[in-house]
mmCIF file with all atom_site columns, C-alpha atoms in Angstrom:
data_model
loop_
_atom_site.group_PDB
_atom_site.id
_atom_site.type_symbol
_atom_site.label_atom_id
_atom_site.label_alt_id
_atom_site.label_comp_id
_atom_site.label_asym_id
_atom_site.label_entity_id
_atom_site.label_seq_id
_atom_site.pdbx_PDB_ins_code
_atom_site.Cartn_x
_atom_site.Cartn_y
_atom_site.Cartn_z
_atom_site.occupancy
_atom_site.B_iso_or_equiv
_atom_site.pdbx_formal_charge
_atom_site.auth_seq_id
_atom_site.auth_comp_id
_atom_site.auth_asym_id
_atom_site.auth_atom_id
_atom_site.pdbx_PDB_model_num
ATOM 1   C CA . ARG A 1 1   ? -92.861 -13.734 -12.247 1.00 52.00 ? 1   ARG A CA 1
ATOM 2   C CA . ASP A 1 2   ? -91.348 -10.202 -13.011 1.00 53.00 ? 2   ASP A CA 1
ATOM 3   C CA . VAL A 1 3   ? -92.596 -9.835  -8.932  1.00 52.00 ? 3   VAL A CA 1
ATOM 4   C CA . CYS A 1 4   ? -90.632 -12.572 -7.715  1.00 54.00 ? 4   CYS A CA 1
ATOM 5   C CA . SER A 1 5   ? -88.029 -11.795 -9.842  1.00 58.00 ? 5   SER A CA 1
ATOM 6   C CA . SER A 1 6   ? -87.791 -7.414  -9.366  1.00 57.00 ? 6   SER A CA 1
ATOM 7   C CA . SER A 1 7   ? -87.679 -9.428  -5.271  1.00 58.00 ? 7   SER A CA 1
ATOM 8   C CA . ARG A 1 8   ? -84.802 -11.686 -5.463  1.00 58.00 ? 8   ARG A CA 1
ATOM 9   C CA . ARG A 1 9   ? -82.462 -8.325  -6.685  1.00 54.00 ? 9   ARG A CA 1
ATOM 10  C CA . ARG A 1 10  ? -83.141 -6.477  -4.358  1.00 54.00 ? 10  ARG A CA 1
ATOM 11  C CA . ARG A 1 11  ? -82.471 -9.467  -2.038  1.00 55.00 ? 11  ARG A CA 1
ATOM 12  C CA . TRP A 1 12  ? -79.078 -9.417  -4.240  1.00 43.00 ? 12  TRP A CA 1
ATOM 13  C CA . LEU A 1 13  ? -78.178 -5.629  -3.065  1.00 49.00 ? 13  LEU A CA 1
ATOM 14  C CA . ALA A 1 14  ? -78.881 -5.452  -0.166  1.00 48.00 ? 14  ALA A CA 1
ATOM 15  C CA . GLY A 1 15  ? -76.664 -9.015  0.769   1.00 49.00 ? 15  GLY A CA 1
ATOM 16  C CA . SER A 1 16  ? -74.142 -7.292  -1.896  1.00 49.00 ? 16  SER A CA 1
ATOM 17  C CA . LEU A 1 17  ? -73.757 -3.843  0.218   1.00 46.00 ? 17  LEU A CA 1
ATOM 18  C CA . LEU A 1 18  ? -73.791 -5.382  3.421   1.00 42.00 ? 18  LEU A CA 1
ATOM 19  C CA . ALA A 1 19  ? -71.194 -7.956  2.728   1.00 42.00 ? 19  ALA A CA 1
ATOM 20  C CA . VAL A 1 20  ? -68.583 -5.174  0.890   1.00 39.00 ? 20  VAL A CA 1
ATOM 21  C CA . LEU A 1 21  ? -69.477 -2.763  4.122   1.00 39.00 ? 21  LEU A CA 1
ATOM 22  C CA . LEU A 1 22  ? -68.436 -5.540  6.580   1.00 41.00 ? 22  LEU A CA 1
ATOM 23  C CA . LEU A 1 23  ? -65.685 -6.541  4.385   1.00 44.00 ? 23  LEU A CA 1
ATOM 24  C CA . ALA A 1 24  ? -64.579 -2.185  4.166   1.00 43.00 ? 24  ALA A CA 1
ATOM 25  C CA . GLY A 1 25  ? -64.519 -2.394  7.669   1.00 41.00 ? 25  GLY A CA 1
ATOM 26  C CA . PRO A 1 26  ? -64.665 0.268   10.715  1.00 41.00 ? 26  PRO A CA 1
ATOM 27  C CA . VAL A 1 27  ? -64.266 3.763   9.060   1.00 39.00 ? 27  VAL A CA 1
ATOM 28  C CA . ALA A 1 28  ? -61.605 5.280   10.921  1.00 39.00 ? 28  ALA A CA 1
ATOM 29  C CA . ALA A 1 29  ? -63.694 8.902   12.104  1.00 45.00 ? 29  ALA A CA 1
ATOM 30  C CA . GLU A 1 30  ? -62.404 12.011  12.455  1.00 53.00 ? 30  GLU A CA 1
ATOM 31  C CA . ASP A 1 31  ? -61.450 13.597  16.096  1.00 56.00 ? 31  ASP A CA 1
ATOM 32  C CA . PRO A 1 32  ? -63.944 16.402  16.262  1.00 68.00 ? 32  PRO A CA 1
ATOM 33  C CA . ARG A 1 33  ? -62.917 18.526  18.789  1.00 84.00 ? 33  ARG A CA 1
ATOM 34  C CA . PRO A 1 34  ? -60.713 21.489  18.258  1.00 95.00 ? 34  PRO A CA 1
ATOM 35  C CA . ILE A 1 35  ? -57.181 21.858  18.563  1.00 96.00 ? 35  ILE A CA 1
ATOM 36  C CA . ALA A 1 36  ? -56.026 25.054  20.820  1.00 97.00 ? 36  ALA A CA 1
ATOM 37  C CA . PHE A 1 37  ? -53.394 26.439  19.149  1.00 97.00 ? 37  PHE A CA 1
ATOM 38  C CA . ASP A 1 38  ? -51.608 29.739  21.279  1.00 97.00 ? 38  ASP A CA 1
ATOM 39  C CA . VAL A 1 39  ? -50.307 31.499  18.404  1.00 98.00 ? 39  VAL A CA 1
ATOM 40  C CA . THR A 1 40  ? -48.063 34.715  19.395  1.00 98.00 ? 40  THR A CA 1
ATOM 41  C CA . VAL A 1 41  ? -46.600 37.507  17.136  1.00 98.00 ? 41  VAL A CA 1
ATOM 42  C CA . VAL A 1 42  ? -43.477 39.074  17.978  1.00 98.00 ? 42  VAL A CA 1
ATOM 43  C CA . HIS A 1 43  ? -41.541 42.712  16.038  1.00 98.00 ? 43  HIS A CA 1
ATOM 44  C CA . VAL A 1 44  ? -37.536 41.813  17.216  1.00 98.00 ? 44  VAL A CA 1
ATOM 45  C CA . SER A 1 45  ? -35.570 44.394  15.946  1.00 97.00 ? 45  SER A CA 1
ATOM 46  C CA . SER A 1 46  ? -31.258 45.681  16.028  1.00 96.00 ? 46  SER A CA 1
ATOM 47  C CA . GLY A 1 47  ? -33.037 48.895  17.710  1.00 91.00 ? 47  GLY A CA 1
ATOM 48  C CA . GLU A 1 48  ? -32.932 50.036  21.391  1.00 91.00 ? 48  GLU A CA 1
ATOM 49  C CA . GLY A 1 49  ? -35.765 48.884  23.629  1.00 91.00 ? 49  GLY A CA 1
ATOM 50  C CA . GLY A 1 50  ? -34.494 45.600  24.853  1.00 96.00 ? 50  GLY A CA 1
ATOM 51  C CA . VAL A 1 51  ? -36.696 42.965  25.639  1.00 97.00 ? 51  VAL A CA 1
ATOM 52  C CA . GLN A 1 52  ? -41.252 44.636  26.497  1.00 96.00 ? 52  GLN A CA 1
ATOM 53  C CA . PRO A 1 53  ? -41.473 44.647  29.983  1.00 96.00 ? 53  PRO A CA 1
ATOM 54  C CA . SER A 1 54  ? -43.897 41.750  30.065  1.00 96.00 ? 54  SER A CA 1
ATOM 55  C CA . ALA A 1 55  ? -44.493 37.768  30.839  1.00 97.00 ? 55  ALA A CA 1
ATOM 56  C CA . ARG A 1 56  ? -45.520 36.507  27.903  1.00 97.00 ? 56  ARG A CA 1
ATOM 57  C CA . ALA A 1 57  ? -42.385 38.893  26.269  1.00 97.00 ? 57  ALA A CA 1
ATOM 58  C CA . ARG A 1 58  ? -39.428 37.742  28.405  1.00 97.00 ? 58  ARG A CA 1
ATOM 59  C CA . ARG A 1 59  ? -40.829 33.658  27.808  1.00 97.00 ? 59  ARG A CA 1
ATOM 60  C CA . VAL A 1 60  ? -40.545 34.648  23.887  1.00 98.00 ? 60  VAL A CA 1
ATOM 61  C CA . ASP A 1 61  ? -37.205 35.745  24.361  1.00 97.00 ? 61  ASP A CA 1
ATOM 62  C CA . ARG A 1 62  ? -36.389 32.735  26.868  1.00 97.00 ? 62  ARG A CA 1
ATOM 63  C CA . ILE A 1 63  ? -37.567 30.357  23.080  1.00 96.00 ? 63  ILE A CA 1
ATOM 64  C CA . ILE A 1 64  ? -36.102 32.894  20.855  1.00 97.00 ? 64  ILE A CA 1
ATOM 65  C CA . GLY A 1 65  ? -32.739 34.195  22.354  1.00 94.00 ? 65  GLY A CA 1
ATOM 66  C CA . PRO A 1 66  ? -30.713 31.457  21.328  1.00 93.00 ? 66  PRO A CA 1
ATOM 67  C CA . GLN A 1 67  ? -31.667 31.233  17.664  1.00 90.00 ? 67  GLN A CA 1
ATOM 68  C CA . ILE A 1 68  ? -32.134 34.875  16.471  1.00 93.00 ? 68  ILE A CA 1
ATOM 69  C CA . LYS A 1 69  ? -30.474 38.553  17.267  1.00 93.00 ? 69  LYS A CA 1
ATOM 70  C CA . TYR A 1 70  ? -31.683 40.746  18.245  1.00 96.00 ? 70  TYR A CA 1
ATOM 71  C CA . ASP A 1 71  ? -32.104 44.127  20.597  1.00 96.00 ? 71  ASP A CA 1
ATOM 72  C CA . SER A 1 72  ? -35.439 45.045  20.884  1.00 97.00 ? 72  SER A CA 1
ATOM 73  C CA . LEU A 1 73  ? -38.133 42.417  21.645  1.00 98.00 ? 73  LEU A CA 1
ATOM 74  C CA . ARG A 1 74  ? -41.959 43.326  21.165  1.00 97.00 ? 74  ARG A CA 1
ATOM 75  C CA . VAL A 1 75  ? -44.717 41.137  21.672  1.00 98.00 ? 75  VAL A CA 1
ATOM 76  C CA . LEU A 1 76  ? -47.275 42.729  19.178  1.00 98.00 ? 76  LEU A CA 1
ATOM 77  C CA . ASP A 1 77  ? -50.435 40.107  18.712  1.00 98.00 ? 77  ASP A CA 1
ATOM 78  C CA . PHE A 1 78  ? -51.449 37.086  20.857  1.00 98.00 ? 78  PHE A CA 1
ATOM 79  C CA . LYS A 1 79  ? -54.053 34.885  19.821  1.00 97.00 ? 79  LYS A CA 1
ATOM 80  C CA . ARG A 1 80  ? -55.919 31.596  21.318  1.00 97.00 ? 80  ARG A CA 1
ATOM 81  C CA . ARG A 1 81  ? -57.545 29.554  18.351  1.00 97.00 ? 81  ARG A CA 1
ATOM 82  C CA . LYS A 1 82  ? -59.505 26.613  18.833  1.00 97.00 ? 82  LYS A CA 1
ATOM 83  C CA . VAL A 1 83  ? -59.271 24.168  14.462  1.00 98.00 ? 83  VAL A CA 1
ATOM 84  C CA . PRO A 1 84  ? -60.566 21.190  13.917  1.00 98.00 ? 84  PRO A CA 1
ATOM 85  C CA . MET A 1 85  ? -58.638 19.265  11.914  1.00 97.00 ? 85  MET A CA 1
ATOM 86  C CA . ASN A 1 86  ? -58.250 19.874  8.332   1.00 97.00 ? 86  ASN A CA 1
ATOM 87  C CA . GLN A 1 87  ? -59.685 23.043  9.230   1.00 98.00 ? 87  GLN A CA 1
ATOM 88  C CA . ILE A 1 88  ? -57.336 26.368  9.014   1.00 98.00 ? 88  ILE A CA 1
ATOM 89  C CA . GLY A 1 89  ? -56.845 28.309  11.001  1.00 98.00 ? 89  GLY A CA 1
ATOM 90  C CA . THR A 1 90  ? -56.158 31.757  10.366  1.00 97.00 ? 90  THR A CA 1
ATOM 91  C CA . VAL A 1 91  ? -54.228 35.203  12.351  1.00 97.00 ? 91  VAL A CA 1
ATOM 92  C CA . LYS A 1 92  ? -53.952 38.780  9.849   1.00 97.00 ? 92  LYS A CA 1
ATOM 93  C CA . LEU A 1 93  ? -50.300 40.008  10.477  1.00 97.00 ? 93  LEU A CA 1
ATOM 94  C CA . PRO A 1 94  ? -49.447 43.924  10.927  1.00 96.00 ? 94  PRO A CA 1
ATOM 95  C CA . ASN A 1 95  ? -47.542 43.636  7.671   1.00 95.00 ? 95  ASN A CA 1
ATOM 96  C CA . GLN A 1 96  ? -51.048 42.630  6.192   1.00 94.00 ? 96  GLN A CA 1
ATOM 97  C CA . LYS A 1 97  ? -50.301 39.264  5.243   1.00 95.00 ? 97  LYS A CA 1
ATOM 98  C CA . ARG A 1 98  ? -51.797 36.457  6.947   1.00 96.00 ? 98  ARG A CA 1
ATOM 99  C CA . PHE A 1 99  ? -50.822 33.359  8.604   1.00 97.00 ? 99  PHE A CA 1
ATOM 100 C CA . ARG A 1 100 ? -52.532 30.455  8.242   1.00 98.00 ? 100 ARG A CA 1
ATOM 101 C CA . PHE A 1 101 ? -52.416 26.911  9.787   1.00 98.00 ? 101 PHE A CA 1
ATOM 102 C CA . ARG A 1 102 ? -54.437 24.059  9.307   1.00 98.00 ? 102 ARG A CA 1
ATOM 103 C CA . PRO A 1 103 ? -53.503 20.311  11.585  1.00 98.00 ? 103 PRO A CA 1
ATOM 104 C CA . MET A 1 104 ? -53.662 17.297  9.621   1.00 97.00 ? 104 MET A CA 1
ATOM 105 C CA . ASP A 1 105 ? -52.611 14.606  12.039  1.00 97.00 ? 105 ASP A CA 1
ATOM 106 C CA . LEU A 1 106 ? -52.362 14.063  15.096  1.00 96.00 ? 106 LEU A CA 1
ATOM 107 C CA . SER A 1 107 ? -50.179 11.772  17.023  1.00 94.00 ? 107 SER A CA 1
ATOM 108 C CA . ASP A 1 108 ? -48.650 10.618  20.140  1.00 92.00 ? 108 ASP A CA 1
ATOM 109 C CA . GLU A 1 109 ? -45.424 12.672  19.142  1.00 93.00 ? 109 GLU A CA 1
ATOM 110 C CA . GLY A 1 110 ? -47.486 15.362  19.344  1.00 96.00 ? 110 GLY A CA 1
ATOM 111 C CA . VAL A 1 111 ? -49.874 16.929  15.417  1.00 97.00 ? 111 VAL A CA 1
ATOM 112 C CA . LEU A 1 112 ? -48.644 17.534  12.075  1.00 98.00 ? 112 LEU A CA 1
ATOM 113 C CA . VAL A 1 113 ? -49.171 20.963  10.775  1.00 98.00 ? 113 VAL A CA 1
ATOM 114 C CA . ALA A 1 114 ? -49.548 22.711  7.388   1.00 98.00 ? 114 ALA A CA 1
ATOM 115 C CA . VAL A 1 115 ? -48.270 26.431  8.003   1.00 97.00 ? 115 VAL A CA 1
ATOM 116 C CA . ASP A 1 116 ? -48.016 29.108  5.519   1.00 95.00 ? 116 ASP A CA 1
ATOM 117 C CA . VAL A 1 117 ? -47.837 32.762  5.220   1.00 95.00 ? 117 VAL A CA 1
ATOM 118 C CA . GLU A 1 118 ? -49.078 34.791  2.716   1.00 90.00 ? 118 GLU A CA 1
ATOM 119 C CA . ARG A 1 119 ? -47.306 34.543  -0.373  1.00 85.00 ? 119 ARG A CA 1
ATOM 120 C CA . SER A 1 120 ? -44.221 33.661  1.586   1.00 88.00 ? 120 SER A CA 1
ATOM 121 C CA . ALA A 1 121 ? -42.973 30.446  3.408   1.00 87.00 ? 121 ALA A CA 1
ATOM 122 C CA . GLN A 1 122 ? -44.963 27.623  3.754   1.00 92.00 ? 122 GLN A CA 1
ATOM 123 C CA . GLY A 1 123 ? -43.649 23.669  5.263   1.00 96.00 ? 123 GLY A CA 1
ATOM 124 C CA . ASP A 1 124 ? -45.395 20.993  7.236   1.00 97.00 ? 124 ASP A CA 1
ATOM 125 C CA . PHE A 1 125 ? -44.457 20.337  10.561  1.00 97.00 ? 125 PHE A CA 1
ATOM 126 C CA . ARG A 1 126 ? -44.937 17.903  13.328  1.00 98.00 ? 126 ARG A CA 1
ATOM 127 C CA . ILE A 1 127 ? -45.008 19.826  17.091  1.00 97.00 ? 127 ILE A CA 1
ATOM 128 C CA . PRO A 1 128 ? -45.353 18.528  20.361  1.00 95.00 ? 128 PRO A CA 1
ATOM 129 C CA . ARG A 1 129 ? -47.592 19.738  22.222  1.00 89.00 ? 129 ARG A CA 1
ATOM 130 C CA . ARG A 1 130 ? -46.963 22.898  24.048  1.00 83.00 ? 130 ARG A CA 1
ATOM 131 C CA . LYS A 1 131 ? -43.725 23.079  22.224  1.00 92.00 ? 131 LYS A CA 1
ATOM 132 C CA . PRO A 1 132 ? -43.207 26.683  19.989  1.00 95.00 ? 132 PRO A CA 1
ATOM 133 C CA . PHE A 1 133 ? -42.834 26.487  16.259  1.00 96.00 ? 133 PHE A CA 1
ATOM 134 C CA . VAL A 1 134 ? -41.179 29.555  15.665  1.00 96.00 ? 134 VAL A CA 1
ATOM 135 C CA . PHE A 1 135 ? -41.104 31.009  12.149  1.00 92.00 ? 135 PHE A CA 1
ATOM 136 C CA . GLY A 1 136 ? -39.302 33.955  11.450  1.00 88.00 ? 136 GLY A CA 1
ATOM 137 C CA . GLY A 1 137 ? -38.073 36.272  8.660   1.00 82.00 ? 137 GLY A CA 1
ATOM 138 C CA . GLN A 1 138 ? -40.831 38.434  7.873   1.00 89.00 ? 138 GLN A CA 1
ATOM 139 C CA . ARG A 1 139 ? -40.055 41.920  7.427   1.00 93.00 ? 139 ARG A CA 1
ATOM 140 C CA . TYR A 1 140 ? -41.653 44.802  8.984   1.00 95.00 ? 140 TYR A CA 1
ATOM 141 C CA . GLN A 1 141 ? -40.580 48.222  9.974   1.00 95.00 ? 141 GLN A CA 1
ATOM 142 C CA . ASP A 1 142 ? -37.117 48.082  11.210  1.00 94.00 ? 142 ASP A CA 1
ATOM 143 C CA . GLY A 1 143 ? -36.651 44.415  11.724  1.00 96.00 ? 143 GLY A CA 1
ATOM 144 C CA . GLN A 1 144 ? -38.251 41.303  10.910  1.00 96.00 ? 144 GLN A CA 1
ATOM 145 C CA . LEU A 1 145 ? -41.904 39.607  12.653  1.00 97.00 ? 145 LEU A CA 1
ATOM 146 C CA . VAL A 1 146 ? -41.447 36.646  14.288  1.00 97.00 ? 146 VAL A CA 1
ATOM 147 C CA . ILE A 1 147 ? -44.305 34.073  14.900  1.00 97.00 ? 147 ILE A CA 1
ATOM 148 C CA . LEU A 1 148 ? -44.611 31.245  17.640  1.00 97.00 ? 148 LEU A CA 1
ATOM 149 C CA . LEU A 1 149 ? -47.136 28.889  16.994  1.00 97.00 ? 149 LEU A CA 1
ATOM 150 C CA . GLU A 1 150 ? -47.716 26.632  20.233  1.00 97.00 ? 150 GLU A CA 1
ATOM 151 C CA . PRO A 1 151 ? -50.423 23.390  20.023  1.00 96.00 ? 151 PRO A CA 1
ATOM 152 C CA . ASP A 1 152 ? -52.340 22.400  22.911  1.00 92.00 ? 152 ASP A CA 1
ATOM 153 C CA . PHE A 1 153 ? -53.840 18.989  23.126  1.00 87.00 ? 153 PHE A CA 1
#
């Protein structure tokens, strides 16, 4: 009698588990492909020097020139980071702080990214593909640091 009752209990549990799995529907799998981000760190100031003579510096100047007032622009660092969804990408800044970013959602409108400069500003922003997000204001030397975060997915 115990064998029969134990067998029925196992079948009932197995049937119940199957029903729960079927009712729950498919589980949305997180996209395993990492998202590529270009991170450009520049120094702008009111000092002399103009725009650094490089293609990257000229491109940054075209992007941030209408938004930020400066007389001098130098590219200090460029990194390409491939970051999986809900993982953190990090770039160490020249002022010893860390710029961190975490892609959270990918849609046709762009990638939702949490950004954070250590002990400073933070926020969540949806960034369209190949459209740089400009994050500035960190004091550095005689001017400020400006960070461009550009997703490529």
